[in-house]
């Protein structure tokens, strides 16, 4: 539920999660012991991170309480162009003139 969701046309609001899924993920992340090899050096997806700390009910994060939002992998399969926008997909940047 953000401007990024709107700007990247991530479907209609019914398939979005509330922004609290991100804030709860950040809280879980900063609460982890950085010395623990199971938490350090990983790239997390919010739902995977929250599941790793014991969250099992994701209904409170739904924008529409009656619709289960698709996973990031599912979105990528459905909307091929969704994750291929921006400079990163237009080829390498021009060489630096420095």
CSV table of N, CA, C and O in Angstrom, one decimal:
chain,number,residue,atom,x,y,z
A,1,UNK,N,0.9,-1.2,0.0
A,1,UNK,CA,0.0,0.0,0.0
A,1,UNK,C,0.9,1.2,0.0
A,1,UNK,O,1.2,1.8,1.0
A,2,UNK,N,1.4,1.6,-1.2
A,2,UNK,CA,2.3,2.7,-1.3
A,2,UNK,C,2.3,3.4,-2.7
A,2,UNK,O,1.7,2.8,-3.6
A,3,UNK,N,3.0,4.5,-2.8
A,3,UNK,CA,3.1,5.1,-4.1
A,3,UNK,C,3.8,4.2,-5.1
A,3,UNK,O,3.5,4.2,-6.3
A,4,UNK,N,4.8,3.4,-4.6
A,4,UNK,CA,5.5,2.5,-5.4
A,4,UNK,C,4.5,1.5,-6.0
A,4,UNK,O,4.6,1.1,-7.2
A,5,UNK,N,3.6,1.0,-5.2
A,5,UNK,CA,2.6,0.0,-5.7
A,5,UNK,C,1.7,0.6,-6.8
A,5,UNK,O,1.4,0.0,-7.8
A,6,UNK,N,1.4,1.9,-6.7
A,6,UNK,CA,0.6,2.6,-7.7
A,6,UNK,C,1.5,2.9,-8.9
A,6,UNK,O,1.1,2.6,-10.0
A,7,UNK,N,2.7,3.4,-8.7
A,7,UNK,CA,3.5,3.8,-9.8
A,7,UNK,C,4.0,2.6,-10.7
A,7,UNK,O,4.2,2.7,-11.9
A,8,UNK,N,4.2,1.4,-10.0
A,8,UNK,CA,4.6,0.2,-10.8
A,8,UNK,C,3.4,-0.6,-11.2
A,8,UNK,O,3.6,-1.7,-11.6
A,9,UNK,N,2.2,0.0,-11.0
A,9,UNK,CA,1.0,-0.7,-11.4
A,9,UNK,C,0.9,-2.2,-10.9
A,9,UNK,O,0.8,-3.1,-11.7
A,10,UNK,N,1.1,-2.3,-9.6
A,10,UNK,CA,1.1,-3.6,-9.0
A,10,UNK,C,-0.3,-4.2,-8.7
A,10,UNK,O,-0.6,-4.7,-7.7
A,11,UNK,N,-1.1,-4.1,-9.7
A,11,UNK,CA,-2.5,-4.6,-9.6
A,11,UNK,C,-3.4,-3.6,-8.8
A,11,UNK,O,-3.0,-2.5,-8.5
A,12,UNK,N,-4.6,-4.0,-8.6
A,12,UNK,CA,-5.5,-3.1,-7.9
A,12,UNK,C,-5.3,-3.3,-6.4
A,12,UNK,O,-4.7,-4.2,-5.9
A,13,UNK,N,-5.8,-2.4,-5.6
A,13,UNK,CA,-5.6,-2.3,-4.2
A,13,UNK,C,-6.0,-3.6,-3.5
A,13,UNK,O,-5.4,-3.9,-2.4
A,14,UNK,N,-6.9,-4.3,-4.0
A,14,UNK,CA,-7.4,-5.5,-3.3
A,14,UNK,C,-6.3,-6.6,-3.1
A,14,UNK,O,-6.4,-7.4,-2.2
A,15,UNK,N,-5.3,-6.5,-4.0
A,15,UNK,CA,-4.2,-7.6,-3.9
A,15,UNK,C,-2.9,-7.0,-3.2
A,15,UNK,O,-1.9,-7.6,-3.3
A,16,UNK,N,-3.1,-5.9,-2.6
A,16,UNK,CA,-1.9,-5.3,-1.9
A,16,UNK,C,-1.9,-5.6,-0.4
A,16,UNK,O,-2.9,-6.0,0.2
A,17,UNK,N,-0.8,-5.5,0.2
A,17,UNK,CA,-0.6,-5.6,1.7
A,17,UNK,C,-0.5,-4.2,2.2
A,17,UNK,O,0.0,-3.3,1.5
A,18,UNK,N,-0.9,-4.0,3.5
A,18,UNK,CA,-0.7,-2.7,4.1
A,18,UNK,C,0.8,-2.4,4.4
A,18,UNK,O,1.6,-3.4,4.5
A,19,UNK,N,1.1,-1.2,4.6
A,19,UNK,CA,2.5,-0.8,4.8
A,19,UNK,C,3.0,-1.4,6.1
A,19,UNK,O,4.2,-1.5,6.3
A,20,UNK,N,2.1,-1.8,7.0
A,20,UNK,CA,2.6,-2.3,8.3
A,20,UNK,C,3.4,-3.6,8.1
A,20,UNK,O,4.2,-4.0,9.0
A,21,UNK,N,3.2,-4.3,7.0
A,21,UNK,CA,4.0,-5.5,6.8
A,21,UNK,C,5.5,-5.1,6.7
A,21,UNK,O,6.4,-5.9,7.1
A,22,UNK,N,5.8,-4.0,6.1
A,22,UNK,CA,7.1,-3.5,6.0
A,22,UNK,C,7.7,-3.0,7.3
A,22,UNK,O,8.8,-3.4,7.7
A,23,UNK,N,6.9,-2.3,8.1
A,23,UNK,CA,7.4,-1.8,9.4
A,23,UNK,C,7.6,-3.0,10.4
A,23,UNK,O,8.6,-3.0,11.1
A,24,UNK,N,6.7,-4.0,10.3
A,24,UNK,CA,6.9,-5.1,11.2
A,24,UNK,C,8.1,-5.9,10.8
A,24,UNK,O,8.9,-6.5,11.6
A,25,UNK,N,8.4,-6.0,9.5
A,25,UNK,CA,9.6,-6.7,9.0
A,25,UNK,C,10.8,-6.0,9.4
A,25,UNK,O,11.8,-6.6,9.8
A,26,UNK,N,10.8,-4.6,9.3
A,26,UNK,CA,12.0,-3.9,9.8
A,26,UNK,C,12.3,-4.1,11.3
A,26,UNK,O,13.4,-4.3,11.7
A,27,UNK,N,11.2,-4.1,12.1
A,27,UNK,CA,11.3,-4.3,13.5
A,27,UNK,C,11.9,-5.7,13.8
A,27,UNK,O,12.8,-5.9,14.6
A,28,UNK,N,11.4,-6.7,13.0
A,28,UNK,CA,12.0,-8.1,13.2
A,28,UNK,C,13.4,-8.1,12.8
A,28,UNK,O,14.2,-8.8,13.4
A,29,UNK,N,13.8,-7.4,11.7
A,29,UNK,CA,15.1,-7.4,11.2
A,29,UNK,C,16.1,-6.8,12.2
A,29,UNK,O,17.2,-7.4,12.5
A,30,UNK,N,15.8,-5.6,12.7
A,30,UNK,CA,16.7,-5.0,13.6
A,30,UNK,C,16.7,-5.6,15.0
A,30,UNK,O,17.6,-5.3,15.8
A,31,UNK,N,15.8,-6.5,15.3
A,31,UNK,CA,15.8,-7.2,16.5
A,31,UNK,C,16.6,-8.5,16.5
A,31,UNK,O,16.9,-9.1,17.5
A,32,UNK,N,17.1,-8.9,15.3
A,32,UNK,CA,17.9,-10.1,15.2
A,32,UNK,C,19.3,-9.8,15.7
A,32,UNK,O,19.8,-8.7,15.6
A,33,UNK,N,19.9,-10.9,16.1
A,33,UNK,CA,21.3,-10.8,16.6
A,33,UNK,C,22.2,-10.8,15.3
A,33,UNK,O,22.2,-11.8,14.6
A,34,UNK,N,23.0,-9.8,15.1
A,34,UNK,CA,23.8,-9.7,13.9
A,34,UNK,C,24.9,-10.8,13.9
A,34,UNK,O,25.4,-11.1,12.8
A,35,UNK,N,25.2,-11.3,15.0
A,35,UNK,CA,26.2,-12.4,15.1
A,35,UNK,C,25.7,-13.8,14.7
A,35,UNK,O,26.4,-14.7,14.4
A,36,UNK,N,24.3,-13.9,14.6
A,36,UNK,CA,23.7,-15.1,14.3
A,36,UNK,C,23.8,-15.3,12.8
A,36,UNK,O,23.3,-14.5,12.0
A,37,UNK,N,24.5,-16.4,12.3
A,37,UNK,CA,24.7,-16.6,10.9
A,37,UNK,C,23.4,-16.9,10.1
A,37,UNK,O,23.3,-16.7,8.9
A,38,UNK,N,22.3,-17.2,10.9
A,38,UNK,CA,21.0,-17.4,10.2
A,38,UNK,C,20.3,-16.1,9.9
A,38,UNK,O,19.3,-16.1,9.2
A,39,UNK,N,20.8,-15.0,10.4
A,39,UNK,CA,20.1,-13.7,10.2
A,39,UNK,C,21.0,-12.7,9.5
A,39,UNK,O,20.5,-11.8,8.9
A,40,UNK,N,22.2,-12.9,9.5
A,40,UNK,CA,23.1,-11.9,8.9
A,40,UNK,C,23.5,-12.3,7.4
A,40,UNK,O,23.6,-13.5,7.1
A,41,UNK,N,23.6,-11.3,6.6
A,41,UNK,CA,24.1,-11.5,5.2
A,41,UNK,C,23.0,-12.0,4.3
A,41,UNK,O,23.3,-12.6,3.3
A,42,UNK,N,21.7,-11.9,4.7
A,42,UNK,CA,20.6,-12.4,3.8
A,42,UNK,C,19.8,-11.3,3.2
A,42,UNK,O,19.8,-10.1,3.7
A,43,UNK,N,19.2,-11.6,2.1
A,43,UNK,CA,18.3,-10.7,1.5
A,43,UNK,C,16.9,-11.2,1.8
A,43,UNK,O,16.6,-12.4,1.4
A,44,UNK,N,16.1,-10.5,2.5
A,44,UNK,CA,14.8,-10.9,2.9
A,44,UNK,C,13.7,-10.4,2.1
A,44,UNK,O,13.7,-9.2,1.7
A,45,UNK,N,12.6,-11.2,2.0
A,45,UNK,CA,11.3,-10.7,1.5
A,45,UNK,C,10.5,-10.6,2.7
A,45,UNK,O,10.5,-11.5,3.6
A,46,UNK,N,9.7,-9.6,2.9
A,46,UNK,CA,9.0,-9.3,4.1
A,46,UNK,C,8.2,-10.5,4.7
A,46,UNK,O,8.4,-10.9,5.8
A,47,UNK,N,7.5,-11.2,3.8
A,47,UNK,CA,6.7,-12.4,4.3
A,47,UNK,C,7.6,-13.5,4.8
A,47,UNK,O,7.4,-14.1,5.8
A,48,UNK,N,8.7,-13.7,4.1
A,48,UNK,CA,9.7,-14.8,4.5
A,48,UNK,C,10.3,-14.4,5.8
A,48,UNK,O,10.5,-15.3,6.7
A,49,UNK,N,10.7,-13.2,6.0
A,49,UNK,CA,11.3,-12.7,7.3
A,49,UNK,C,10.3,-12.9,8.4
A,49,UNK,O,10.7,-13.5,9.5
A,50,UNK,N,9.1,-12.4,8.2
A,50,UNK,CA,8.1,-12.5,9.3
A,50,UNK,C,7.8,-14.0,9.6
A,50,UNK,O,7.6,-14.4,10.8
A,51,UNK,N,7.7,-14.9,8.6
A,51,UNK,CA,7.5,-16.3,8.9
A,51,UNK,C,8.7,-16.9,9.7
A,51,UNK,O,8.5,-17.7,10.6
A,52,UNK,N,9.9,-16.4,9.4
A,52,UNK,CA,11.1,-16.9,10.1
A,52,UNK,C,11.1,-16.6,11.6
A,52,UNK,O,11.7,-17.2,12.4
A,53,UNK,N,10.3,-15.5,12.0
A,53,UNK,CA,10.2,-15.1,13.4
A,53,UNK,C,8.9,-15.6,14.0
A,53,UNK,O,8.6,-15.1,15.1
A,54,UNK,N,8.2,-16.4,13.3
A,54,UNK,CA,7.0,-17.0,13.9
A,54,UNK,C,5.6,-16.4,13.5
A,54,UNK,O,4.6,-16.9,14.0
A,55,UNK,N,5.6,-15.4,12.6
A,55,UNK,CA,4.3,-14.9,12.2
A,55,UNK,C,3.6,-15.9,11.2
A,55,UNK,O,4.3,-16.4,10.3
A,56,UNK,N,2.4,-16.3,11.5
A,56,UNK,CA,1.7,-17.2,10.6
A,56,UNK,C,0.4,-16.6,10.1
A,56,UNK,O,-0.1,-17.1,9.1
A,57,UNK,N,-0.1,-15.6,10.7
A,57,UNK,CA,-1.4,-15.0,10.3
A,57,UNK,C,-1.1,-13.7,9.6
A,57,UNK,O,-0.7,-12.7,10.2
A,58,UNK,N,-1.3,-13.6,8.2
A,58,UNK,CA,-1.0,-12.4,7.5
A,58,UNK,C,-2.3,-11.7,7.1
A,58,UNK,O,-2.2,-10.7,6.4
A,59,UNK,N,-3.4,-12.1,7.6
A,59,UNK,CA,-4.7,-11.5,7.4
A,59,UNK,C,-4.7,-10.0,7.8
A,59,UNK,O,-5.2,-9.1,7.1
A,60,UNK,N,-4.1,-9.7,8.9
A,60,UNK,CA,-4.1,-8.2,9.4
A,60,UNK,C,-3.3,-7.3,8.4
A,60,UNK,O,-3.5,-6.1,8.4
A,61,UNK,N,-2.5,-7.9,7.5
A,61,UNK,CA,-1.7,-7.1,6.6
A,61,UNK,C,-2.5,-6.8,5.2
A,61,UNK,O,-2.0,-6.1,4.4
A,62,UNK,N,-3.6,-7.5,5.0
A,62,UNK,CA,-4.4,-7.4,3.8
A,62,UNK,C,-5.0,-6.0,3.7
A,62,UNK,O,-5.6,-5.5,4.7
A,63,UNK,N,-4.9,-5.3,2.5
A,63,UNK,CA,-5.7,-4.1,2.3
A,63,UNK,C,-7.2,-4.5,2.2
A,63,UNK,O,-8.0,-3.9,2.8
A,64,UNK,N,-7.5,-5.5,1.5
A,64,UNK,CA,-8.8,-6.1,1.4
A,64,UNK,C,-8.9,-7.3,2.2
A,64,UNK,O,-8.2,-8.3,1.9
A,65,UNK,N,-9.6,-7.3,3.3
A,65,UNK,CA,-9.6,-8.5,4.2
A,65,UNK,C,-10.1,-9.8,3.6
A,65,UNK,O,-9.8,-10.9,4.1
A,66,UNK,N,-10.7,-9.7,2.5
A,66,UNK,CA,-11.3,-10.9,1.8
A,66,UNK,C,-10.4,-11.5,0.7
A,66,UNK,O,-10.7,-12.5,0.1
A,67,UNK,N,-9.3,-10.8,0.4
A,67,UNK,CA,-8.4,-11.2,-0.7
A,67,UNK,C,-7.0,-11.5,-0.2
A,67,UNK,O,-6.4,-10.6,0.4
A,68,UNK,N,-6.5,-12.7,-0.4
A,68,UNK,CA,-5.1,-13.0,-0.1
A,68,UNK,C,-4.2,-12.5,-1.2
A,68,UNK,O,-4.3,-12.9,-2.4
A,69,UNK,N,-3.3,-11.6,-0.9
A,69,UNK,CA,-2.4,-11.0,-2.0
A,69,UNK,C,-1.4,-12.1,-2.5
A,69,UNK,O,-1.0,-13.0,-1.7
A,70,UNK,N,-1.1,-12.0,-3.7
A,70,UNK,CA,-0.1,-13.0,-4.3
A,70,UNK,C,1.3,-12.8,-3.8
A,70,UNK,O,1.6,-11.7,-3.3
A,71,UNK,N,2.1,-13.8,-3.8
A,71,UNK,CA,3.5,-13.7,-3.4
A,71,UNK,C,4.2,-12.9,-4.4
A,71,UNK,O,3.8,-12.7,-5.6
A,72,UNK,N,5.4,-12.4,-4.1
A,72,UNK,CA,6.3,-11.7,-5.1
A,72,UNK,C,6.6,-12.6,-6.3
A,72,UNK,O,6.5,-12.2,-7.4
A,73,UNK,N,6.9,-13.9,-6.1
A,73,UNK,CA,7.1,-14.8,-7.2
A,73,UNK,C,5.9,-15.0,-8.0
A,73,UNK,O,6.0,-15.0,-9.3
A,74,UNK,N,4.8,-15.1,-7.4
A,74,UNK,CA,3.5,-15.2,-8.2
A,74,UNK,C,3.2,-14.0,-9.0
A,74,UNK,O,2.8,-14.1,-10.2
A,75,UNK,N,3.5,-12.8,-8.4
A,75,UNK,CA,3.3,-11.6,-9.2
A,75,UNK,C,4.2,-11.5,-10.4
A,75,UNK,O,3.8,-11.1,-11.5
A,76,UNK,N,5.5,-11.9,-10.2
A,76,UNK,CA,6.4,-11.9,-11.3
A,76,UNK,C,6.0,-12.8,-12.5
A,76,UNK,O,6.1,-12.5,-13.6
A,77,UNK,N,5.4,-14.0,-12.1
A,77,UNK,CA,4.9,-14.9,-13.2
A,77,UNK,C,3.7,-14.3,-13.9
A,77,UNK,O,3.6,-14.4,-15.1
A,78,UNK,N,2.8,-13.6,-13.2
A,78,UNK,CA,1.6,-13.1,-13.7
A,78,UNK,C,1.8,-11.9,-14.6
A,78,UNK,O,1.2,-11.7,-15.6
A,79,UNK,N,2.7,-11.0,-14.1
A,79,UNK,CA,2.8,-9.7,-14.7
A,79,UNK,C,4.3,-9.6,-15.1
A,79,UNK,O,5.1,-9.0,-14.5
A,80,UNK,N,4.6,-10.1,-16.3
A,80,UNK,CA,6.0,-10.3,-16.7
A,80,UNK,C,6.8,-9.0,-16.6
A,80,UNK,O,7.9,-8.9,-16.2
A,81,UNK,N,6.2,-7.9,-17.0
A,81,UNK,CA,6.9,-6.6,-17.0
A,81,UNK,C,7.1,-5.9,-15.7
A,81,UNK,O,7.8,-5.0,-15.5
A,82,UNK,N,6.4,-6.4,-14.7
A,82,UNK,CA,6.3,-5.7,-13.4
A,82,UNK,C,7.7,-5.5,-12.8
A,82,UNK,O,8.1,-4.5,-12.3
A,83,UNK,N,8.6,-6.5,-12.9
A,83,UNK,CA,9.9,-6.4,-12.3
A,83,UNK,C,11.0,-6.1,-13.3
A,83,UNK,O,12.1,-6.4,-13.1
A,84,UNK,N,10.6,-5.6,-14.4
A,84,UNK,CA,11.6,-5.3,-15.5
A,84,UNK,C,11.5,-3.9,-15.9
A,84,UNK,O,11.8,-3.6,-17.0
A,85,UNK,N,11.2,-3.0,-15.0
A,85,UNK,CA,11.1,-1.6,-15.3
A,85,UNK,C,12.3,-0.8,-14.9
A,85,UNK,O,13.1,-1.3,-14.1
A,86,UNK,N,12.5,0.3,-15.5
A,86,UNK,CA,13.5,1.2,-15.0
A,86,UNK,C,14.8,1.0,-15.8
A,86,UNK,O,14.9,0.2,-16.7
A,87,UNK,N,15.8,1.8,-15.3
A,87,UNK,CA,17.1,1.8,-16.0
A,87,UNK,C,17.8,0.4,-16.0
A,87,UNK,O,18.5,0.1,-17.0
A,88,UNK,N,17.6,-0.4,-15.0
A,88,UNK,CA,18.3,-1.6,-14.9
A,88,UNK,C,18.0,-2.5,-16.1
A,88,UNK,O,18.9,-3.4,-16.5
A,89,UNK,N,16.9,-2.4,-16.8
A,89,UNK,CA,16.6,-3.3,-17.9
A,89,UNK,C,16.9,-2.6,-19.2
A,89,UNK,O,16.6,-3.3,-20.3
A,90,UNK,N,17.3,-1.5,-19.3
A,90,UNK,CA,17.6,-0.8,-20.5
A,90,UNK,C,19.0,-1.0,-21.0
A,90,UNK,O,19.5,-0.2,-21.8
A,91,UNK,N,19.7,-1.9,-20.5
A,91,UNK,CA,21.1,-2.2,-20.9
A,91,UNK,C,22.0,-1.5,-19.9
A,91,UNK,O,21.6,-0.8,-19.0
A,92,UNK,N,23.3,-1.7,-20.1
A,92,UNK,CA,24.3,-1.1,-19.1
A,92,UNK,C,24.3,0.4,-19.3
A,92,UNK,O,24.0,0.9,-20.4
A,93,UNK,N,24.7,1.1,-18.2
A,93,UNK,CA,24.8,2.5,-18.3
A,93,UNK,C,26.0,2.9,-19.3
A,93,UNK,O,26.9,2.1,-19.5
A,94,UNK,N,25.9,4.1,-19.8
A,94,UNK,CA,27.0,4.5,-20.7
A,94,UNK,C,28.3,4.6,-19.9
A,94,UNK,O,28.3,4.8,-18.7
A,95,UNK,N,29.5,4.4,-20.5
A,95,UNK,CA,30.7,4.5,-19.8
A,95,UNK,C,30.9,5.9,-19.2
A,95,UNK,O,30.5,6.9,-19.7
A,96,UNK,N,31.5,5.9,-18.0
A,96,UNK,CA,31.8,7.2,-17.3
A,96,UNK,C,32.8,8.0,-18.1
A,96,UNK,O,33.7,7.5,-18.7
A,97,UNK,N,32.6,9.3,-18.1
A,97,UNK,CA,33.6,10.2,-18.8
A,97,UNK,C,34.7,10.7,-17.8
A,97,UNK,O,35.5,11.5,-18.2
A,98,UNK,N,34.7,10.1,-16.6
A,98,UNK,CA,35.7,10.5,-15.7
A,98,UNK,C,37.0,9.8,-15.9
A,98,UNK,O,37.2,8.8,-16.3
